[in-house]
């Protein structure tokens, strides 16, 4: 199993395509950082425009923590597309290249094979997130420094002490890892059904885009199905940045306002992953390899 | 010492939806055979070979390799099998060396020396570090064979190994097959849609069409110029077959096709066969001797509509 | 809001007429208080700030407050970000009474936190002043402003309540509670794509009607030791 995983990872990281995603993230993050570095004040004014009328918010709002949050908000919508690029290619790509024939005539059980493939896709996903974390969090902290964090949420403003932020990012990235693994599982599952990689990649992207739109639109009909869409649960990482307050409305360091939302969403996502991987194993074990 | 049965296929059927790609196929490959598997494109060769290698699950029938059930002893069996199915597709973005090593690792531990030695055998040692995308078809085929051979398997399955090769490449493959059989005592299953390609190397031949066995026998017998194939057509072929099965001709019977009964006999025996058929009270429509196996092969397999889920 | 201000103004004026007799004394009292405050040229104070605005979740934070005559004021928070209601600068009493250009009306006596105070109303004469009216509750014996209610044109009405301790001789409070109405405040919207349900309407209304509070508790002052101007930038 370990050998299989090594081989799969070797294949992933020897392919030029793999690095498209890393380059894309680097470019996106750099552009945003550059923009905020030069015109950050205007962005802050825009974000806080409603509040600026009644409140005077002073200090270094544009610090590394804030920039990272802004980056995650923008990028965690796009990263799934980059994950689809590899995950939805895992089986279909091998089928297309004809290498699946060679692989499956080797003395390796299909169960182990597909599990190794999925784990490799997961490792790729995690690497991508770690890279994102390095760029979005650590580089932002280097460029913009640290400080208290202000997050406008729907209906209220949250201020987090600088010392109370870092662990939230760890939580957020762990959650994002779960969310992105779900995306990988969707792409992976779809990759079983095609002998070219474009189909599953486009299908995965379409599913994510459509589901995200449904999750965002506030139309009563869609609201009913929202809780069942995995994209609705993928944004629960933001809950790490909401804080409980005491009876005097002072925030309590180290707390999260709705930990149950995080847990619930994490469970929903985990169920998706398990279901999709199980379905993948089921389908793959019975699949006639005709490619 | 008894010769070991390397492959034993019994009553194999594969259906894709409404289409029967392989229909009640049975055959045996013995140790040391170079087993020629003949049929037109779409006859069911690839489907059969894929079933032997667990790429496709049979609808019905049993497959045994090395005396073990393929379903229950899959990994044990595949450890002793090397195969190249259709095009020898490998990872184009990797070098020959990396490809070979990668696939070899799936069979177990592999050393640098072993990889290089194997590349030497197939004549790719000097191109070891080159990416496969720069390779010619022949070089890819040789790399594919290297992948099939590196773990020293007892059984080697080559599906249309000469497809797309130039005459030199075809000759190389033929020599390699003979070398593997004679020097290394391997058992080989080689498929082709060209009889000429098989007849010089195969020790046994199986011809299939539309998923069914047409004829099976040793090359010596099938290509024996004194032997001939006779196609018998009567008003009731089933009855004819039944009669022949009870007669002295039963060992020469090949199979019953809907339109004919096929029998392989010495040319000299044709008049006797004719007499016997009349004595059996069969209403004989025709009795057609074929000049050669190739004649027959061409007749049954060409010029007909081949519908198969599997077109190569 | 406008209605509210009108009523407030009416009350102020009528109140003013009743006690017109002592207006002169009151001006003297305010000037005395001002003189006391004027003795402080500058200070740096350490303290804690507690923000209680319903739609803001802020931690209790350590602050450093810088003041320099006549009206320079700066509040710095550890971690760098401070959220105050606009016009929050008037947390500082000195700035309330920075000019001499106002009319003083006496509005009677009232108890504030167990201390008898004189209630006076300050009306700026300048048309351009943002402050419309300030009502002060002055502890006459100690010359301390115990409470002040300021109505501004732009930023609504604020109430400031002060508690004094060891710095009372300078007129500097140990604790300042700053109360203001958040009724007209616009609530923030999420930056993008917040999928969670919208806050319920009634809940939002409830939040809106609540008053905002900022509480500053000073632990120490450094008075008249000079403050560099760069701090206020």
Short mmCIF file of C-alpha atoms in Angstrom, two decimals, chain B residues 91-213:
data_model
loop_
_atom_site.label_atom_id
_atom_site.label_comp_id
_atom_site.label_asym_id
_atom_site.label_seq_id
_atom_site.Cartn_x
_atom_site.Cartn_y
_atom_site.Cartn_z
CA UNK B 91 3.83 7.45 -18.91
CA UNK B 92 5.01 9.76 -21.65
CA UNK B 93 6.35 12.36 -19.24
CA UNK B 94 8.67 9.83 -17.61
CA UNK B 95 11.85 8.30 -18.96
CA UNK B 96 12.11 4.67 -20.04
CA UNK B 97 14.06 3.92 -16.88
CA UNK B 98 11.51 5.60 -14.61
CA UNK B 99 8.61 3.87 -16.34
CA UNK B 100 10.18 0.46 -16.08
CA UNK B 101 11.12 0.96 -12.46
CA UNK B 102 7.67 2.27 -11.58
CA UNK B 103 5.84 -0.72 -13.04
CA UNK B 104 8.40 -3.17 -11.71
CA UNK B 105 7.86 -1.90 -8.18
CA UNK B 106 4.27 -3.06 -8.40
CA UNK B 107 5.64 -6.60 -8.61
CA UNK B 108 8.04 -6.17 -5.73
CA UNK B 109 11.48 -4.86 -4.98
CA UNK B 110 13.63 -3.90 -7.91
CA UNK B 111 17.26 -2.86 -8.18
CA UNK B 112 18.92 -0.36 -10.46
CA UNK B 113 20.92 -3.17 -12.03
CA UNK B 114 17.86 -5.20 -12.80
CA UNK B 115 16.17 -2.27 -14.50
CA UNK B 116 19.26 -1.53 -16.58
CA UNK B 117 19.72 -5.21 -17.46
CA UNK B 118 16.17 -5.44 -18.68
CA UNK B 119 16.57 -2.30 -20.76
CA UNK B 120 19.69 -3.90 -22.19
CA UNK B 121 17.73 -7.01 -23.15
CA UNK B 122 15.22 -4.97 -25.16
CA UNK B 123 17.91 -2.69 -26.55
CA UNK B 124 16.89 0.52 -24.83
CA UNK B 125 19.80 0.92 -22.40
CA UNK B 126 21.22 3.90 -24.28
CA UNK B 127 17.85 5.65 -24.20
CA UNK B 128 17.15 4.89 -20.54
CA UNK B 129 17.03 8.53 -19.45
CA UNK B 130 15.02 9.79 -22.42
CA UNK B 131 11.38 10.65 -22.00
CA UNK B 132 9.07 8.14 -23.63
CA UNK B 133 7.32 10.82 -25.64
CA UNK B 134 10.41 10.93 -27.87
CA UNK B 135 10.20 7.18 -28.59
CA UNK B 136 9.14 5.46 -31.81
CA UNK B 137 6.34 2.89 -31.81
CA UNK B 138 8.87 0.06 -31.92
CA UNK B 139 10.79 1.43 -28.96
CA UNK B 140 7.58 1.78 -26.98
CA UNK B 141 6.70 -1.80 -27.83
CA UNK B 142 10.11 -2.96 -26.58
CA UNK B 143 9.71 -0.95 -23.40
CA UNK B 144 6.25 -2.49 -22.95
CA UNK B 145 7.78 -5.95 -23.28
CA UNK B 146 10.49 -5.00 -20.81
CA UNK B 147 7.75 -4.05 -18.35
CA UNK B 148 6.03 -7.38 -18.96
CA UNK B 149 9.26 -9.31 -18.43
CA UNK B 150 11.06 -7.55 -15.61
CA UNK B 151 9.59 -9.64 -12.80
CA UNK B 152 10.51 -12.84 -14.62
CA UNK B 153 6.97 -14.18 -15.11
CA UNK B 154 6.18 -17.74 -16.14
CA UNK B 155 3.41 -16.69 -18.49
CA UNK B 156 3.68 -13.87 -20.98
CA UNK B 157 0.62 -12.50 -22.70
CA UNK B 158 1.18 -10.37 -25.78
CA UNK B 159 -1.85 -8.83 -27.43
CA UNK B 160 -1.18 -7.97 -31.07
CA UNK B 161 2.50 -7.36 -30.34
CA UNK B 162 3.41 -6.50 -33.91
CA UNK B 163 0.66 -3.98 -34.52
CA UNK B 164 2.01 -0.78 -35.98
CA UNK B 165 5.58 -2.05 -36.29
CA UNK B 166 7.83 -1.93 -39.31
CA UNK B 167 9.16 -5.20 -40.79
CA UNK B 168 12.34 -5.00 -38.70
CA UNK B 169 10.26 -4.45 -35.57
CA UNK B 170 8.05 -7.41 -36.45
CA UNK B 171 11.11 -9.60 -36.93
CA UNK B 172 12.57 -8.43 -33.61
CA UNK B 173 9.41 -9.34 -31.76
CA UNK B 174 9.24 -12.72 -33.45
CA UNK B 175 12.82 -13.47 -32.46
CA UNK B 176 12.16 -12.33 -28.94
CA UNK B 177 9.16 -14.64 -28.66
CA UNK B 178 11.17 -17.58 -29.89
CA UNK B 179 13.97 -16.69 -27.51
CA UNK B 180 11.62 -16.48 -24.57
CA UNK B 181 10.08 -19.82 -25.41
CA UNK B 182 13.17 -21.77 -26.31
CA UNK B 183 15.86 -20.28 -24.08
CA UNK B 184 13.88 -19.11 -21.14
CA UNK B 185 11.19 -21.81 -21.18
CA UNK B 186 8.38 -19.33 -20.85
CA UNK B 187 4.80 -19.97 -21.81
CA UNK B 188 3.37 -17.40 -24.17
CA UNK B 189 -0.07 -16.41 -25.31
CA UNK B 190 0.20 -14.29 -28.42
CA UNK B 191 -2.81 -12.86 -30.17
CA UNK B 192 -2.98 -11.64 -33.71
CA UNK B 193 -5.41 -11.06 -36.50
CA UNK B 194 -2.89 -12.30 -39.03
CA UNK B 195 -2.40 -16.01 -39.44
CA UNK B 196 0.93 -15.54 -41.17
CA UNK B 197 2.32 -13.89 -38.12
CA UNK B 198 1.43 -16.76 -35.86
CA UNK B 199 2.01 -19.81 -37.97
CA UNK B 200 5.82 -19.67 -37.75
CA UNK B 201 6.07 -19.20 -34.03
CA UNK B 202 3.01 -20.81 -32.46
CA UNK B 203 3.07 -24.35 -31.20
CA UNK B 204 -0.68 -24.31 -30.79
CA UNK B 205 -3.36 -22.21 -32.42
CA UNK B 206 -6.85 -21.20 -31.46
CA UNK B 207 -9.03 -19.41 -33.94
CA UNK B 208 -12.13 -17.60 -32.76
CA UNK B 209 -14.82 -15.66 -34.51
CA UNK B 210 -17.72 -13.71 -33.03
CA UNK B 211 -16.58 -14.86 -29.63
CA UNK B 212 -16.75 -18.55 -30.46
CA UNK B 213 -14.08 -21.13 -30.97
#
